[in-house]
Coordinates of C-alpha atoms in Angstrom, one line a residue:
X3 CA 61.1 -47.0 -168.8
X4 CA 58.3 -48.8 -170.6
X5 CA 56.7 -47.1 -173.6
X6 CA 53.0 -47.3 -174.6
X7 CA 53.9 -49.3 -177.7
X8 CA 54.7 -52.3 -175.5
X9 CA 51.2 -52.4 -174.0
X10 CA 48.2 -54.3 -175.5
X11 CA 45.1 -52.3 -176.2
X12 CA 41.9 -54.3 -176.8
X13 CA 38.1 -53.6 -176.8
X14 CA 35.4 -55.2 -174.8
X15 CA 32.2 -54.7 -176.7
X16 CA 31.2 -51.1 -177.4
X17 CA 31.8 -49.6 -174.0
X18 CA 35.1 -50.9 -172.6
X19 CA 38.8 -50.4 -173.4
X20 CA 41.3 -52.8 -171.8
X21 CA 45.0 -51.9 -171.5
X22 CA 47.4 -54.7 -170.5
X23 CA 50.6 -53.0 -169.5
X24 CA 52.5 -56.3 -169.0
X25 CA 52.0 -60.0 -168.6
X26 CA 53.4 -60.1 -165.1
X27 CA 52.7 -58.1 -162.0
X28 CA 55.5 -55.9 -160.6
X29 CA 55.6 -52.7 -158.6
X30 CA 56.7 -50.8 -161.7
X31 CA 53.8 -52.0 -163.9
X32 CA 51.3 -51.5 -161.1
X33 CA 52.5 -48.0 -160.6
X34 CA 51.9 -47.3 -164.3
X35 CA 48.3 -48.6 -164.0
X36 CA 47.7 -46.4 -161.0
X37 CA 49.4 -43.3 -162.5
X38 CA 47.5 -43.5 -165.8
X39 CA 44.3 -44.0 -163.9
X40 CA 45.0 -40.9 -161.8
X41 CA 45.6 -38.8 -164.9
X42 CA 42.4 -39.9 -166.5
X43 CA 40.4 -39.3 -163.4
X44 CA 41.8 -35.8 -163.0
X45 CA 41.0 -35.1 -166.7
X46 CA 37.3 -35.8 -166.2
X47 CA 37.0 -36.6 -169.9
X48 CA 33.3 -36.4 -171.0
X49 CA 31.9 -39.9 -171.6
X50 CA 34.2 -41.8 -169.3
X51 CA 32.0 -43.7 -166.9
X52 CA 34.5 -45.7 -164.8
X53 CA 38.2 -46.3 -164.6
X54 CA 39.4 -49.5 -162.9
X55 CA 43.2 -50.0 -162.4
X56 CA 44.3 -53.6 -161.7
X57 CA 47.5 -55.4 -161.0
X58 CA 49.0 -55.0 -164.5
X59 CA 46.1 -53.5 -166.5
X60 CA 43.5 -50.8 -166.7
X61 CA 39.8 -51.1 -167.7
X62 CA 38.0 -48.0 -169.0
X63 CA 34.3 -47.9 -169.4
X64 CA 32.9 -45.2 -171.6
X65 CA 29.7 -44.0 -173.3
X66 CA 30.3 -44.3 -177.1
X67 CA 27.5 -41.8 -177.7
X68 CA 29.5 -39.2 -175.8
X69 CA 33.2 -40.2 -176.3
X70 CA 34.4 -41.7 -179.6
X71 CA 36.4 -44.9 -179.1
X72 CA 39.3 -43.5 -181.1
X73 CA 39.4 -40.4 -178.9
X74 CA 39.3 -42.5 -175.7
X75 CA 42.2 -44.7 -176.9
X76 CA 44.2 -41.7 -177.9
X77 CA 43.8 -40.0 -174.5
X78 CA 44.8 -43.2 -172.7
X79 CA 47.9 -43.6 -174.9
X80 CA 48.8 -40.0 -174.2
X81 CA 48.5 -40.6 -170.5
X82 CA 50.7 -43.6 -170.6
X83 CA 53.3 -41.7 -172.5
X84 CA 53.1 -38.9 -169.9
X85 CA 53.7 -41.4 -167.1
X86 CA 56.6 -43.1 -169.0
X87 CA 58.3 -39.7 -169.7
X88 CA 57.9 -38.3 -166.2
X89 CA 61.2 -37.4 -164.5
X90 CA 60.0 -38.8 -161.2
X91 CA 57.5 -41.6 -160.5
X92 CA 55.3 -40.7 -157.6
X93 CA 51.6 -40.5 -156.6
X94 CA 49.7 -39.0 -153.7
X95 CA 48.2 -41.7 -151.5
X96 CA 47.8 -42.7 -147.9
X97 CA 49.2 -45.2 -145.4
X98 CA 47.0 -46.8 -142.8
X99 CA 47.1 -49.6 -140.2
X100 CA 45.0 -52.8 -140.3
X101 CA 45.0 -54.7 -136.9
X102 CA 45.0 -58.5 -137.3
X103 CA 44.3 -61.3 -134.9
X104 CA 46.5 -63.9 -136.4
X105 CA 46.0 -67.6 -135.7
X106 CA 42.4 -66.8 -134.6
X107 CA 39.7 -69.5 -133.8
X108 CA 37.4 -68.4 -136.7
X109 CA 39.7 -69.1 -139.6
X110 CA 41.2 -72.1 -137.8
X111 CA 37.8 -73.7 -137.4
X112 CA 36.9 -72.9 -141.0
X113 CA 40.2 -74.3 -142.2
X114 CA 39.7 -77.5 -140.2
X115 CA 36.5 -78.1 -142.2
X116 CA 38.3 -78.0 -145.5
X117 CA 41.5 -79.8 -144.9
X118 CA 40.6 -82.3 -147.7
X119 CA 41.0 -79.4 -150.1
X120 CA 44.4 -78.3 -148.8
X121 CA 48.0 -79.3 -149.7
X122 CA 48.8 -80.0 -146.1
X123 CA 45.9 -81.7 -144.3
X124 CA 47.7 -81.6 -140.9
X125 CA 48.0 -78.3 -139.0
X126 CA 46.5 -75.0 -140.2
X127 CA 47.2 -72.5 -143.0
X128 CA 49.7 -70.5 -140.9
X129 CA 51.8 -73.5 -140.2
X130 CA 51.7 -74.4 -143.9
X131 CA 52.8 -70.8 -144.7
X132 CA 55.8 -71.0 -142.4
X133 CA 56.9 -74.3 -143.8
X134 CA 56.5 -73.2 -147.4
X135 CA 58.5 -70.0 -146.8
X136 CA 61.4 -71.9 -145.0
X137 CA 60.6 -70.3 -141.6
X138 CA 61.2 -72.0 -138.3
X139 CA 58.0 -70.9 -136.6
X140 CA 54.5 -69.5 -137.2
X141 CA 55.6 -66.4 -135.3
X142 CA 58.5 -65.8 -137.7
X143 CA 56.0 -65.9 -140.6
X144 CA 53.6 -63.5 -138.7
X145 CA 56.6 -61.1 -138.1
X146 CA 57.4 -61.2 -141.8
X147 CA 53.8 -60.6 -142.8
X148 CA 53.2 -57.7 -140.5
X149 CA 56.7 -56.3 -140.5
X150 CA 56.7 -54.4 -143.9
X151 CA 54.0 -52.4 -145.7
X152 CA 51.9 -53.6 -148.6
X153 CA 50.6 -51.6 -151.5
X154 CA 47.0 -52.1 -152.7
X155 CA 47.4 -53.1 -156.4
X156 CA 43.6 -53.4 -157.1
X157 CA 40.2 -53.6 -155.5
X158 CA 37.5 -55.9 -156.7
X159 CA 36.4 -59.6 -157.2
X160 CA 33.8 -58.9 -154.5
X161 CA 32.7 -55.5 -153.2
X162 CA 35.6 -53.8 -151.5
X163 CA 38.1 -56.7 -151.5
X164 CA 41.7 -55.4 -151.8
X165 CA 44.6 -57.2 -153.3
X166 CA 48.0 -56.2 -151.8
X167 CA 51.6 -56.6 -153.0
X168 CA 54.4 -56.7 -150.4
X169 CA 56.8 -53.7 -150.7
X170 CA 60.0 -55.7 -150.3
X171 CA 62.5 -57.1 -152.9
X172 CA 61.1 -60.0 -154.8
X173 CA 63.4 -62.6 -153.1
X174 CA 61.8 -61.7 -149.8
X175 CA 58.2 -61.7 -150.8
X176 CA 56.0 -64.2 -149.1
X177 CA 54.5 -66.7 -151.6
X178 CA 52.0 -69.5 -151.2
X179 CA 49.7 -71.5 -153.5
X180 CA 46.0 -71.3 -153.1
X181 CA 44.0 -74.2 -151.8
X182 CA 43.9 -77.2 -154.1
X183 CA 40.1 -76.7 -154.3
X184 CA 38.3 -73.6 -153.2
X185 CA 36.4 -73.5 -149.9
X186 CA 32.7 -72.9 -149.8
X187 CA 33.1 -70.7 -146.7
X188 CA 35.5 -68.0 -145.5
X189 CA 34.8 -65.7 -142.5
X190 CA 34.2 -62.1 -143.3
X191 CA 37.3 -59.9 -142.8
X192 CA 39.7 -62.9 -143.2
X193 CA 43.3 -62.0 -144.0
X194 CA 44.1 -64.2 -147.0
X195 CA 47.0 -65.0 -149.2
X196 CA 47.4 -66.5 -152.7
X197 CA 50.5 -66.5 -154.8
X198 CA 52.3 -63.2 -153.9
X199 CA 49.1 -61.3 -153.0
X200 CA 47.5 -60.6 -149.6
X201 CA 43.8 -59.8 -149.5
X202 CA 41.1 -59.1 -147.0
X203 CA 37.7 -60.9 -147.6
X204 CA 35.2 -58.0 -147.3
X205 CA 32.2 -60.4 -146.8
X206 CA 31.7 -64.0 -145.9
X207 CA 31.8 -66.4 -148.8
X208 CA 33.7 -68.9 -150.9
X209 CA 37.5 -68.5 -151.3
X210 CA 40.7 -70.3 -152.1
X211 CA 43.4 -68.2 -150.4
X212 CA 45.3 -69.3 -147.4
X213 CA 43.8 -67.9 -144.1
X214 CA 46.1 -66.2 -141.6
X215 CA 43.7 -64.3 -139.3
X216 CA 40.9 -61.8 -139.1
X217 CA 40.7 -58.0 -138.7
X218 CA 38.1 -56.5 -136.4
X219 CA 37.6 -53.4 -138.7
X220 CA 35.3 -53.2 -141.6
X221 CA 36.5 -52.5 -145.1
X222 CA 33.0 -52.5 -146.7
X223 CA 30.3 -50.5 -145.0
X224 CA 27.1 -50.2 -147.1
X225 CA 25.4 -48.3 -144.3
X226 CA 28.4 -45.9 -144.0
X227 CA 28.0 -45.9 -140.2
X228 CA 31.7 -45.1 -139.5
X229 CA 33.3 -41.8 -140.3
X230 CA 36.0 -43.3 -142.5
X231 CA 33.2 -44.4 -144.9
X232 CA 31.6 -40.9 -145.2
X233 CA 32.8 -40.6 -148.8
X234 CA 32.2 -44.1 -150.0
X235 CA 31.0 -47.5 -148.7
X236 CA 34.3 -49.1 -149.8
X237 CA 37.4 -48.1 -147.7
X238 CA 40.3 -49.4 -149.8
X239 CA 41.5 -47.6 -153.0
X240 CA 44.2 -48.7 -155.4
X241 CA 47.6 -47.2 -154.3
X242 CA 46.7 -47.4 -150.6
X243 CA 49.7 -48.5 -148.5
X244 CA 48.8 -50.9 -145.6
X245 CA 50.6 -51.9 -142.5
X246 CA 49.3 -55.0 -140.7
X247 CA 49.6 -55.0 -136.9
X248 CA 49.3 -58.1 -134.8
X249 CA 46.8 -57.9 -132.0
X250 CA 45.5 -60.4 -129.4
X251 CA 42.0 -61.6 -128.5
X252 CA 41.4 -58.8 -125.9
X253 CA 42.3 -56.0 -128.3
X254 CA 40.3 -57.6 -131.1
X255 CA 37.2 -57.5 -128.8
X256 CA 38.0 -53.9 -127.7
X257 CA 38.2 -52.7 -131.3
X258 CA 35.0 -54.6 -132.3
X259 CA 33.3 -52.8 -129.5
X260 CA 34.5 -49.5 -130.9
X261 CA 33.2 -50.5 -134.3
X262 CA 29.8 -51.5 -133.0
X263 CA 29.6 -48.1 -131.2
X264 CA 30.4 -46.3 -134.4
X265 CA 33.5 -44.7 -132.8
X266 CA 36.3 -46.5 -134.6
X267 CA 38.7 -44.5 -136.8
X268 CA 41.5 -46.0 -138.9
X269 CA 45.0 -44.8 -138.0
X270 CA 46.1 -43.2 -141.3
X271 CA 48.2 -40.5 -142.8
X272 CA 48.6 -38.9 -146.3
X273 CA 51.9 -39.8 -148.0
X274 CA 53.6 -39.4 -151.3
X275 CA 54.5 -42.8 -152.7
X276 CA 57.8 -42.6 -154.6
X277 CA 58.5 -45.7 -156.6
X278 CA 62.1 -44.9 -157.4
X279 CA 63.0 -44.3 -153.8
X280 CA 61.4 -47.6 -152.8
X281 CA 63.3 -49.5 -155.5
X282 CA 66.6 -47.9 -154.5
X283 CA 66.3 -48.5 -150.8
X284 CA 63.3 -50.7 -149.8
X285 CA 64.1 -51.0 -146.1
X286 CA 65.0 -47.4 -145.6
X287 CA 62.0 -46.1 -147.5
X288 CA 59.6 -48.4 -145.8
X289 CA 60.9 -47.3 -142.4
X290 CA 60.3 -43.7 -143.5
X291 CA 56.7 -44.5 -144.5
X292 CA 56.1 -46.3 -141.2
X293 CA 57.5 -43.3 -139.3
X294 CA 55.0 -41.1 -141.1
X295 CA 52.2 -43.4 -139.9
X296 CA 53.3 -43.7 -136.3
X297 CA 54.8 -40.3 -135.8
X298 CA 58.5 -41.2 -135.4

């Protein structure tokens, strides 16, 4: 188990404390960032303005007129020690489904406009992904992408954009380089991939991740029209567990109609994420999580 002495604590101006738990992302390190964040959130320490967990780090913004920097650092270090010394590594979270129209015309058209920035000018990003991951077909890659759950390691970059880490052993994780040069356009709600991370582009804009498809469901709703956004305009939270589900054109259109009518609800369930159980038996534990989502 890692101890707080291995982490790097540094200051960003007068109002920010940055904790780098490790140089590389892993499920264990990301769990530490999430667990420490939860402890600090539950504490409601006066003067803490914002707590932002990331892949392998944590950013705390505080008001130095209310909370002394030394006191903030001491509380964060204590929370890290508490996580490191816990007999079980688990957090309360949720699992939900994200429908995806893979190999859709929107990302394919966009990709075709930027092939001069891509490693493989011929074909599309899904075909490149299959080749790079030694798979014999695009469908095999889609099956691997949608077959196991992903954990949300952080949310940010643009409003509501989640980064997700595949919950499988490292040798089975899907990996891909980003575009050689970023695009100046990416359709909103594109399912992207760069390195070992999946993401969903919350809004239209520039981007460099490989594009696999689009989801018909919003993840950022400033008007909070849908019931799933009653609490906040951003749907994803760090620690969320995501299951992608492949859909076709007809189902994409049907879900979009539900969204436009304000009637769509995410399929989701509360779950306890147990890191040690995942590490001990990834396939068995993932099957249990999916059973909780789909009622089996």
